[in-house]
mmCIF file of N, CA and C and ligand atoms in Angstrom:
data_model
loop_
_atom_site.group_PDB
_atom_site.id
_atom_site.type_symbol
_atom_site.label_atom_id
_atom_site.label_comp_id
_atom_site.label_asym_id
_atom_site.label_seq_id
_atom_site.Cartn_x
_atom_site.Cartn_y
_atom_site.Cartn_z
ATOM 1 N N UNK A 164 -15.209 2.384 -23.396
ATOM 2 C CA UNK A 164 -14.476 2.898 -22.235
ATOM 3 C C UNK A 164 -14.083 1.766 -21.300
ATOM 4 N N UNK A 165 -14.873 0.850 -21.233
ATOM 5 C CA UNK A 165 -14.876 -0.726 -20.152
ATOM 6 C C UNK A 165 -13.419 -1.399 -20.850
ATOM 7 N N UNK A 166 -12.942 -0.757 -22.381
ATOM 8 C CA UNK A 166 -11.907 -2.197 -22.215
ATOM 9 C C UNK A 166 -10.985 -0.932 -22.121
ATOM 10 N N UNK A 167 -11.029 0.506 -22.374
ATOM 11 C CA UNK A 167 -9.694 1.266 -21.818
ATOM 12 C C UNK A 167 -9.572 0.690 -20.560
ATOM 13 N N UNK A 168 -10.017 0.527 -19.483
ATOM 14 C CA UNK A 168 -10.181 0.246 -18.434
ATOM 15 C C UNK A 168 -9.747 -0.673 -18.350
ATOM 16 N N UNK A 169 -9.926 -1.971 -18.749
ATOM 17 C CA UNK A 169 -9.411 -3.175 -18.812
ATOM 18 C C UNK A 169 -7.855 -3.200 -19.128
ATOM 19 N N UNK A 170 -7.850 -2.524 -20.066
ATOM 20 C CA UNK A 170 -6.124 -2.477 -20.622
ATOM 21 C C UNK A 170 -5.200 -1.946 -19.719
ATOM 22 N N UNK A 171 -6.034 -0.985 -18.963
ATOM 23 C CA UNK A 171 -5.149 -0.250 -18.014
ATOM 24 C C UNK A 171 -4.875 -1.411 -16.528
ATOM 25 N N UNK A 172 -5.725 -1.597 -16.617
ATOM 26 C CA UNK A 172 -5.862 -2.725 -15.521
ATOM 27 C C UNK A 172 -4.484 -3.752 -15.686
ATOM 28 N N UNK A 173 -4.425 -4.178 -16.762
ATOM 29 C CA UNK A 173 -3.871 -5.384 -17.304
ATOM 30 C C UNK A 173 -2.435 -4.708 -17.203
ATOM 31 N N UNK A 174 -2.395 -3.481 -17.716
ATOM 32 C CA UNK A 174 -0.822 -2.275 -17.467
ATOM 33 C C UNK A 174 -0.532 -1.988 -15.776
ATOM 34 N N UNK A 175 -1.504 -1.886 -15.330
ATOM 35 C CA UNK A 175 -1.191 -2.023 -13.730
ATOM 36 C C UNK A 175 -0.408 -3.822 -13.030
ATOM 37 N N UNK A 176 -1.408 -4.386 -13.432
ATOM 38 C CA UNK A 176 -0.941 -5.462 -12.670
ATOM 39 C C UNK A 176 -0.023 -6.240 -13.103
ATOM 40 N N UNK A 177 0.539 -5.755 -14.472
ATOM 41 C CA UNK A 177 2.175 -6.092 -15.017
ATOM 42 C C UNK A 177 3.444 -5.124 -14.103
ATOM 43 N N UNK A 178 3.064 -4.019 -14.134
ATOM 44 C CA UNK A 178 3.766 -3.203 -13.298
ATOM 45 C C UNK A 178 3.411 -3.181 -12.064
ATOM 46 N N UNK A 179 2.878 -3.822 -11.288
ATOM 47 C CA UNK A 179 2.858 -3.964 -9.889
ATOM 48 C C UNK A 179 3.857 -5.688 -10.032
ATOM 49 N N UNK A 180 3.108 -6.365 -10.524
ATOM 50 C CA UNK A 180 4.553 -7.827 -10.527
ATOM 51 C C UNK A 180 5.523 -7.508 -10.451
ATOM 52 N N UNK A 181 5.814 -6.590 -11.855
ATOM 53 C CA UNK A 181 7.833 -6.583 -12.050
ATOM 54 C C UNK A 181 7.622 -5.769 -10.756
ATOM 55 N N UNK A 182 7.704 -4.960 -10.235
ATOM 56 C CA UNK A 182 7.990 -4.151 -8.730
ATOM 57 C C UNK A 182 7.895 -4.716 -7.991
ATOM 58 N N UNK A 183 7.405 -6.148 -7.869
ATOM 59 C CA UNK A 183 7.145 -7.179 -6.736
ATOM 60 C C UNK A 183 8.390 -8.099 -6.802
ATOM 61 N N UNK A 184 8.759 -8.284 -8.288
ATOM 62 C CA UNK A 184 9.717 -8.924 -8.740
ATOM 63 C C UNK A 184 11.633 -8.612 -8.458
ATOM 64 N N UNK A 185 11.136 -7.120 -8.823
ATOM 65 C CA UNK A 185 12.513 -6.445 -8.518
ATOM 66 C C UNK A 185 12.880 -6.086 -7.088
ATOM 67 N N UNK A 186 11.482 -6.054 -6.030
ATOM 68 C CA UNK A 186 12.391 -5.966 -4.649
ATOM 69 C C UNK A 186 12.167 -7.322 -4.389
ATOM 70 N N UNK A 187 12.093 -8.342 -4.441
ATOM 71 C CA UNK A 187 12.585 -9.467 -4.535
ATOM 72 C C UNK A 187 13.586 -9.723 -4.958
ATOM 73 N N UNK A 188 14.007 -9.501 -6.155
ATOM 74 C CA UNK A 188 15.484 -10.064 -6.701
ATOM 75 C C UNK A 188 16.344 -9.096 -5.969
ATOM 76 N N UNK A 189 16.151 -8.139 -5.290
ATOM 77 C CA UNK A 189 17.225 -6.934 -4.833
ATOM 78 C C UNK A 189 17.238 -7.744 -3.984
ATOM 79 N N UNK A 190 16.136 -7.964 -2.906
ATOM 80 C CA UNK A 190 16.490 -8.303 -1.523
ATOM 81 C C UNK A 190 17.324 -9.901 -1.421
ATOM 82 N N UNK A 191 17.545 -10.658 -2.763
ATOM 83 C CA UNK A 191 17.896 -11.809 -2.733
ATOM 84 C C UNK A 191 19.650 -11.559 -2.474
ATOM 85 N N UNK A 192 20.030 -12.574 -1.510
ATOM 86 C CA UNK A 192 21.687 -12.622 -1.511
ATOM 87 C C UNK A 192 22.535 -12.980 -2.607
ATOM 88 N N UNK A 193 23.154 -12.482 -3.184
ATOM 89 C CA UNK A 193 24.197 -12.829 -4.370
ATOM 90 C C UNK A 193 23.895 -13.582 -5.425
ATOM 91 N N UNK A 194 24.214 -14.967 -4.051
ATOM 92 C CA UNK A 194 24.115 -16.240 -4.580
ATOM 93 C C UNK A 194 22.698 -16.756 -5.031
ATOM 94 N N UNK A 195 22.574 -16.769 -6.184
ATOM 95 C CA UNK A 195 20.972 -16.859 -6.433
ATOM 96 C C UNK A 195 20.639 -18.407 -6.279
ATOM 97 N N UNK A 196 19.267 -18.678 -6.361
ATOM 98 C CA UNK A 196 18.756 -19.894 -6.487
ATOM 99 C C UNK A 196 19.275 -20.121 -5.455
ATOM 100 N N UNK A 197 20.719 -20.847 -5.251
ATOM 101 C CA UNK A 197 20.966 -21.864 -4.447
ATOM 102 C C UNK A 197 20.742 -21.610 -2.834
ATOM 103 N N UNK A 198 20.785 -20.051 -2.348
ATOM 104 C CA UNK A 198 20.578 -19.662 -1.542
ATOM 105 C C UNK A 198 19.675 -19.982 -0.171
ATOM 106 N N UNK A 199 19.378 -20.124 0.655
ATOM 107 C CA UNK A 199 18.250 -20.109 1.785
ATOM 108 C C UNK A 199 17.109 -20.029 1.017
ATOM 109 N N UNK A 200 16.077 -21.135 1.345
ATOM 110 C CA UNK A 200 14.891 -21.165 0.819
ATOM 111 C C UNK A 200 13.989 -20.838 2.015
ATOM 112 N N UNK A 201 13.597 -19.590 2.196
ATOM 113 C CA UNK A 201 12.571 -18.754 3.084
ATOM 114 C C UNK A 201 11.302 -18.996 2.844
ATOM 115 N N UNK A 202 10.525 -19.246 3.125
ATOM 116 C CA UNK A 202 9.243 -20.110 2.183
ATOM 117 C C UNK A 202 9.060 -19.229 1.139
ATOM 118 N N UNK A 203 9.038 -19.017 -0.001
ATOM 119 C CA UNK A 203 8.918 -18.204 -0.801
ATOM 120 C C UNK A 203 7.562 -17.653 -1.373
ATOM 121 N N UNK A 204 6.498 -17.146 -0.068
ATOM 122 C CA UNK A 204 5.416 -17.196 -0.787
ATOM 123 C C UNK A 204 4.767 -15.837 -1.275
ATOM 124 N N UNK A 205 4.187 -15.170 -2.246
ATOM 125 C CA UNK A 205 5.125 -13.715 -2.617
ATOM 126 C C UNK A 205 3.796 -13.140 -1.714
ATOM 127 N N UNK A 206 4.212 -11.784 -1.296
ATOM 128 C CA UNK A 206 3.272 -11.422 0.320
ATOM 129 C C UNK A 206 4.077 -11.224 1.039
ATOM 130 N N UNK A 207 4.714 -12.376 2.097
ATOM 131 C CA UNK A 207 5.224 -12.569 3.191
ATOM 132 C C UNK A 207 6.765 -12.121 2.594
ATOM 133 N N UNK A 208 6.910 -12.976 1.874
ATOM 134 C CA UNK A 208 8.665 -13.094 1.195
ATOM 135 C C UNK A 208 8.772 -11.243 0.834
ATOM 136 N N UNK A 209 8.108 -10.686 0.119
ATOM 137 C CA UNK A 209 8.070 -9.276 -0.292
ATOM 138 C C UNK A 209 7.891 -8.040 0.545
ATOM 139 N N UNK A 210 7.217 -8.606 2.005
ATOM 140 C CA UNK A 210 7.343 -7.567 2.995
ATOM 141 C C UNK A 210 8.764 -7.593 3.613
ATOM 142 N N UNK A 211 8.916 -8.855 3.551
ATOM 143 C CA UNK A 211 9.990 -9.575 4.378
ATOM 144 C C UNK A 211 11.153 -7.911 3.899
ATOM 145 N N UNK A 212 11.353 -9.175 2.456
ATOM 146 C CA UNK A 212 12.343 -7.852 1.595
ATOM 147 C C UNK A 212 12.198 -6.064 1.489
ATOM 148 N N UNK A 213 11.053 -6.185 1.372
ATOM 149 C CA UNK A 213 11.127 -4.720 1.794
ATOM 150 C C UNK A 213 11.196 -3.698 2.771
ATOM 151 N N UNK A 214 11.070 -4.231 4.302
ATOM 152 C CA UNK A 214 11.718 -4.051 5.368
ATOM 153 C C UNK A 214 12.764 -4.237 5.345
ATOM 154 N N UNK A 215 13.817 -5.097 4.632
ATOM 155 C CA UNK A 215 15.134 -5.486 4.769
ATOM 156 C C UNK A 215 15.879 -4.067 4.071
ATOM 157 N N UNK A 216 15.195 -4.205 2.601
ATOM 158 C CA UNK A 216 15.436 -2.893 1.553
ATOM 159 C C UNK A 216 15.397 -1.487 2.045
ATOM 160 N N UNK A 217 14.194 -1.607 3.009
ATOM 161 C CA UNK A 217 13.926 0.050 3.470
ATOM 162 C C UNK A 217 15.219 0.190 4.496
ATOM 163 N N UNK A 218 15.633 -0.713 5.484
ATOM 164 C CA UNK A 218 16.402 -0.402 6.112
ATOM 165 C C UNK A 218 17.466 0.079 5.512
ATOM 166 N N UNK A 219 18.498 -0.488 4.621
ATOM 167 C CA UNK A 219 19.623 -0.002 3.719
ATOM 168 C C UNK A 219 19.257 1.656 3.072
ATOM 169 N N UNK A 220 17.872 1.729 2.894
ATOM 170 C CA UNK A 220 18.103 2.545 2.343
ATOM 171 C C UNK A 220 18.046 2.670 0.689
ATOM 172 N N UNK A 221 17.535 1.499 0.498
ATOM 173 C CA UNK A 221 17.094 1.354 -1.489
ATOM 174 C C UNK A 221 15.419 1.661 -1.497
ATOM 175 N N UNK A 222 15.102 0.710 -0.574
ATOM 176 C CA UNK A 222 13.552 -0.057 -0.940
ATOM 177 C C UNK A 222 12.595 0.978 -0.896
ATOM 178 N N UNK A 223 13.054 2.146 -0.777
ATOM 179 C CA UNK A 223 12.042 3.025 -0.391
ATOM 180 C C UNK A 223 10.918 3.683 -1.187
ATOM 181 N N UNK A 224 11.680 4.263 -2.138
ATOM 182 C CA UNK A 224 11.039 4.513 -3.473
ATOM 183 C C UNK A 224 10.218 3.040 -4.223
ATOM 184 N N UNK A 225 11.066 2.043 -4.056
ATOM 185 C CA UNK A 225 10.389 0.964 -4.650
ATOM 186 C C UNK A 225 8.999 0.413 -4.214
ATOM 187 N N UNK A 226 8.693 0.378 -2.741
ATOM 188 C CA UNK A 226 7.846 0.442 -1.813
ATOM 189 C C UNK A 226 7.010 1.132 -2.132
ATOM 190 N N UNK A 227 7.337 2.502 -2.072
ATOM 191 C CA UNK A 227 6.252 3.474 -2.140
ATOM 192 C C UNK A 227 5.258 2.938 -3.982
ATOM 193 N N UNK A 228 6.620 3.008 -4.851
ATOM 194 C CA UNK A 228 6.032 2.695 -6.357
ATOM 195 C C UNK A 228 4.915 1.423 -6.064
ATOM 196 N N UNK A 229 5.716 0.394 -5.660
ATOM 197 C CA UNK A 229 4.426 -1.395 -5.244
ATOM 198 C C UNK A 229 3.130 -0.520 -4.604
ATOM 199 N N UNK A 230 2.998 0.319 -3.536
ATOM 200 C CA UNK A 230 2.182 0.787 -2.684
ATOM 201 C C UNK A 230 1.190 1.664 -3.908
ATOM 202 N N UNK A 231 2.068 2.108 -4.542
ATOM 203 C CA UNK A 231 0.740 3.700 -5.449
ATOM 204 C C UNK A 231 0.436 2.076 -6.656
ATOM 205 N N UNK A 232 0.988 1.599 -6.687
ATOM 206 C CA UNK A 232 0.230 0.923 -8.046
ATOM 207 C C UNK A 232 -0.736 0.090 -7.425
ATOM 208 N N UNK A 233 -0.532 -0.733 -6.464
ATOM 209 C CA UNK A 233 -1.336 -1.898 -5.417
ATOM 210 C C UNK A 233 -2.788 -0.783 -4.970
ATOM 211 N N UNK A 234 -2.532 0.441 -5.047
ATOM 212 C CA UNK A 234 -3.594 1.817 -4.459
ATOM 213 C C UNK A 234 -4.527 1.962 -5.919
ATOM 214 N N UNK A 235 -3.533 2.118 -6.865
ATOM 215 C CA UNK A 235 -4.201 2.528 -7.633
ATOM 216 C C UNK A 235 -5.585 0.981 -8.431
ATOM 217 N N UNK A 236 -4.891 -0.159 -8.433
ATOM 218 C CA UNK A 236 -6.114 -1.193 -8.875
ATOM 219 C C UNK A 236 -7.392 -1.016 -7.700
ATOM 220 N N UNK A 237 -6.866 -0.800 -6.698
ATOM 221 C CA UNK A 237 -8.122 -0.699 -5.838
ATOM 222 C C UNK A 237 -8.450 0.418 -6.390
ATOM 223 N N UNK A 238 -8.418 1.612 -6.803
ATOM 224 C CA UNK A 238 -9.075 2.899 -7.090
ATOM 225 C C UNK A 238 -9.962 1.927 -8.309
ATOM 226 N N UNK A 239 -9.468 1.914 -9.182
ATOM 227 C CA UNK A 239 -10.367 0.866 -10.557
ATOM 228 C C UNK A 239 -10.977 -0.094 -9.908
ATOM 229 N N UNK A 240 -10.997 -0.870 -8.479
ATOM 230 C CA UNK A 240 -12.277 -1.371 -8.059
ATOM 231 C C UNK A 240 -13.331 -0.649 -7.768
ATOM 232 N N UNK A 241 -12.854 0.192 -7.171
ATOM 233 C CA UNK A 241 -13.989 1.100 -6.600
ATOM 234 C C UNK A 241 -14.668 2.177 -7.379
ATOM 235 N N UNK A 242 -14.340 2.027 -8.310
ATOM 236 C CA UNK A 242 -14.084 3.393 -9.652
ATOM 237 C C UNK A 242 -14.135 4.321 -9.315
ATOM 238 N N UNK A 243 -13.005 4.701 -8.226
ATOM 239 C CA UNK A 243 -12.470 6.181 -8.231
ATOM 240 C C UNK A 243 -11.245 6.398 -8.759
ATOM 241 N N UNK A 244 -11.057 5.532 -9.656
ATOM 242 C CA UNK A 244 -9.787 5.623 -10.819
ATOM 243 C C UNK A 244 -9.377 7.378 -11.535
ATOM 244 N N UNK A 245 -8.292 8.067 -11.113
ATOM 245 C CA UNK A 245 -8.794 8.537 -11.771
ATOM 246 C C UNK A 245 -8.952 10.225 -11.096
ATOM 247 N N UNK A 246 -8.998 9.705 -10.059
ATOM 248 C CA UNK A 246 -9.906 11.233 -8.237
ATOM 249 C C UNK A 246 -8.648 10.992 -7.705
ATOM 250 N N UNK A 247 -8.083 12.166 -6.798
ATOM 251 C CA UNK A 247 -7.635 12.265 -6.147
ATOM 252 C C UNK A 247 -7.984 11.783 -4.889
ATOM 253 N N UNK A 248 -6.995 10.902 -4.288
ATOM 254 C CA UNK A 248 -7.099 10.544 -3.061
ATOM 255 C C UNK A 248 -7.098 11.179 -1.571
ATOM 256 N N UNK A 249 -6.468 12.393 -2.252
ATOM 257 C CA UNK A 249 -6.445 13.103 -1.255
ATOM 258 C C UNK A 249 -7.452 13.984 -1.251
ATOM 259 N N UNK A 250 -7.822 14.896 -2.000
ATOM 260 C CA UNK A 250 -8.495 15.890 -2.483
ATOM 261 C C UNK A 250 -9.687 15.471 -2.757
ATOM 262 N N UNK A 251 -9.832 14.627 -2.875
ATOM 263 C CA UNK A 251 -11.326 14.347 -3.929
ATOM 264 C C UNK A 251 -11.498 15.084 -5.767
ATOM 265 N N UNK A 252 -10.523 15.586 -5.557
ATOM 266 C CA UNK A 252 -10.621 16.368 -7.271
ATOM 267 C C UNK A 252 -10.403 15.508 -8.183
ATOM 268 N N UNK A 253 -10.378 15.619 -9.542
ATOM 269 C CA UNK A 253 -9.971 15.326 -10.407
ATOM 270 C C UNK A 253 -8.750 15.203 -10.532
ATOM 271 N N UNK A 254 -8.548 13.890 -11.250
ATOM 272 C CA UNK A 254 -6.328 14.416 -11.730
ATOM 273 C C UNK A 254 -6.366 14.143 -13.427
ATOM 274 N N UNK A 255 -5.543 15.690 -13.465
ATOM 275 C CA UNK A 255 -5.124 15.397 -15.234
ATOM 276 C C UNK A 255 -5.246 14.639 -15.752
ATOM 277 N N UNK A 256 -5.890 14.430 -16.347
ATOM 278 C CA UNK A 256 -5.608 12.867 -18.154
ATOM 279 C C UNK A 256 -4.233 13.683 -18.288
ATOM 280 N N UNK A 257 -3.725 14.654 -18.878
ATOM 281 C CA UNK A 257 -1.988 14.800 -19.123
ATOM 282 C C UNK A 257 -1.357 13.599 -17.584
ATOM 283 N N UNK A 258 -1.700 13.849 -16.752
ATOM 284 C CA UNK A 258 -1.021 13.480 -15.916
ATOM 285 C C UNK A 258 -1.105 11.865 -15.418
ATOM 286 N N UNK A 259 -2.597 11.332 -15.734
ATOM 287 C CA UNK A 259 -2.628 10.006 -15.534
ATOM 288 C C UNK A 259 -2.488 9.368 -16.970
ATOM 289 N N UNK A 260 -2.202 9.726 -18.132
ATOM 290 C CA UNK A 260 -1.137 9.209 -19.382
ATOM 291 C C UNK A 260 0.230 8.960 -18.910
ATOM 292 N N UNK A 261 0.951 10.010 -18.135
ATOM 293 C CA UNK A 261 2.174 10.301 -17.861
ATOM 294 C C UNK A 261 2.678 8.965 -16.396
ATOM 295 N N UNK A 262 1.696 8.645 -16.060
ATOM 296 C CA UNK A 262 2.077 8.083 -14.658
ATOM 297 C C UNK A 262 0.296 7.367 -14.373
ATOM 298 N N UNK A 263 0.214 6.037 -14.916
ATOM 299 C CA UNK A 263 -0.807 5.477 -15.176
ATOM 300 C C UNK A 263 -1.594 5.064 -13.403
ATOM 301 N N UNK A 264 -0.656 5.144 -12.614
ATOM 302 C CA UNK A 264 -0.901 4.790 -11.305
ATOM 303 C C UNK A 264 -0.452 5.748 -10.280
ATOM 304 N N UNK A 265 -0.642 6.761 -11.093
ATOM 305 C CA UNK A 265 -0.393 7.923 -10.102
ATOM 306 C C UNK A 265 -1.970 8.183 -8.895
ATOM 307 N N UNK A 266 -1.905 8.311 -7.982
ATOM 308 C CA UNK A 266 -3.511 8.357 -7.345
ATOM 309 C C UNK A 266 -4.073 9.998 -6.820
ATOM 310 N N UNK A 267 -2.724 10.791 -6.642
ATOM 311 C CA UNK A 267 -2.946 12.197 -6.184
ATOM 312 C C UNK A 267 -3.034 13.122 -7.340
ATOM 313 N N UNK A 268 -3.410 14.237 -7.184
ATOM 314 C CA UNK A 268 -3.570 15.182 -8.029
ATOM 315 C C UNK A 268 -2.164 16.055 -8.080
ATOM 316 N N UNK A 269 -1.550 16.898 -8.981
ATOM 317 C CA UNK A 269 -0.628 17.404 -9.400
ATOM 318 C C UNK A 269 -0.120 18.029 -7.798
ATOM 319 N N UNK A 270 -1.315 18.717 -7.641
ATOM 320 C CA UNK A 270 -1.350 20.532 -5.936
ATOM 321 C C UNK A 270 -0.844 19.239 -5.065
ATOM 322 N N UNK A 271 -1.643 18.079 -4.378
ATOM 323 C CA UNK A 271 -1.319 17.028 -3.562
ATOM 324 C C UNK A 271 -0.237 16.641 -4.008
ATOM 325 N N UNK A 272 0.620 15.999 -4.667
ATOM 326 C CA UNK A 272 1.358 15.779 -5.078
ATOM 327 C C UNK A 272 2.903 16.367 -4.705
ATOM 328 N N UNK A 273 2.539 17.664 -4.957
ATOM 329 C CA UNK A 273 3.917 18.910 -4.625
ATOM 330 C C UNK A 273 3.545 18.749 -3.583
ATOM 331 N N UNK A 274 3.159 18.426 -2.207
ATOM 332 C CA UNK A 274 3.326 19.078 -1.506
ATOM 333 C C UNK A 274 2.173 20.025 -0.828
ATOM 334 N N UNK A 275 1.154 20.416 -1.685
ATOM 335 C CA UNK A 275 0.200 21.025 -0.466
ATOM 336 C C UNK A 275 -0.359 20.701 0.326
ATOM 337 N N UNK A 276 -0.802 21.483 1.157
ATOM 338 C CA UNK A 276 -1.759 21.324 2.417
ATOM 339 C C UNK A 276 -2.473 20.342 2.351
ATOM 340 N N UNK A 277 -3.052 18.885 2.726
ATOM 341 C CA UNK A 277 -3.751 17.718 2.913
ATOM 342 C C UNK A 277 -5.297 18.617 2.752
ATOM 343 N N UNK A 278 -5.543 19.115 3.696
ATOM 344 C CA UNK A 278 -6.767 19.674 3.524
ATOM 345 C C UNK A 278 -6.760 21.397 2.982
ATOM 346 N N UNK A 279 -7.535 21.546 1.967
ATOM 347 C CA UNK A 279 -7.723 22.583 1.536
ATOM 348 C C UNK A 279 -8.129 23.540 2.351
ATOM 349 N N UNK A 280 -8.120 24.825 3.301
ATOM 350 C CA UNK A 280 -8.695 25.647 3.576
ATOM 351 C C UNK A 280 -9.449 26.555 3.057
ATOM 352 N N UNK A 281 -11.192 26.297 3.284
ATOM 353 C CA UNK A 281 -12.031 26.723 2.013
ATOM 354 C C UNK A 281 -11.669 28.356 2.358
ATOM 355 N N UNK A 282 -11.499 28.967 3.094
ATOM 356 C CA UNK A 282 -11.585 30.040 3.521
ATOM 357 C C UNK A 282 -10.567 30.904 3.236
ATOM 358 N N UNK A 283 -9.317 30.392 2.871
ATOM 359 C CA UNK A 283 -7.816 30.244 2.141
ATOM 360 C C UNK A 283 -7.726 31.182 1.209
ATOM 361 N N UNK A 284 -8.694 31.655 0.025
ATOM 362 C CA UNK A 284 -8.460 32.313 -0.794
ATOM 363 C C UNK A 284 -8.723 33.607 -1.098
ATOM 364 N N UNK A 285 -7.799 33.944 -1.855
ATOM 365 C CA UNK A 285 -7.191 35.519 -2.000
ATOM 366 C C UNK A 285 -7.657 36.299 -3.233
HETATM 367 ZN ZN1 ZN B 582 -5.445 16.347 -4.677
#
């Protein structure tokens, strides 16, 4: 189970790069390379861009994607890989196959209520 874990790990932090990579190259002007050299140090340079991105109106989704995958390696530190972040429940194996860095459960996910009302049911 330690090297599923590992592999997944190794699938996260490829897909958190390229997403680090791609609002970087979005937020870059045209002219590549030769362009303004901003210190390029990735962190600073990548918030930079993604404030730039969110403003237009692209970066948003991309943001959020860097944010659930950057969420989800910390969940595999902490080994709550896996739990809902919101809920504390369980989330699907269908669903964390489908979306390896997904961190909410399906109900959280759509849209429900943050906190469950235990008293709620019918
Ligand atoms: Zn949930």
């Amino acid at each position: 189970m330690a090297s599923d874990l590992d592999t997944l790990r190794a699938e996260l932090e490829d897909r958190r790069d390229r997403a680090r990579e791609t609002i970087a190259g979005l937020a870059k002007t045209p002219e590549r390379g030769t362009a303004q050299g901003f210190g390029k140090r990735i962190g600073d340079g990548t918030v930079e861009a993604i404030s730039r991105l969110t403003e237009i109106g692209v970066g948003t989704s991309l943001e959020a994607g860097l944010e659930r995958t950057e969420r989800a390696l910390v969940k595999l530190d902490e080994g709550t890989y896996g739990v809902c972040d919101v809920c504390g429940e369980p989330i699907a194996e269908r669903r964390l196959a489908a979306m390896p860095d997904v961190v909410t459960c399906v109900d959280c996910a759509s849209g429900q209520p943050r906190v469950r009302p235990p008293s709620r049911r019918q």
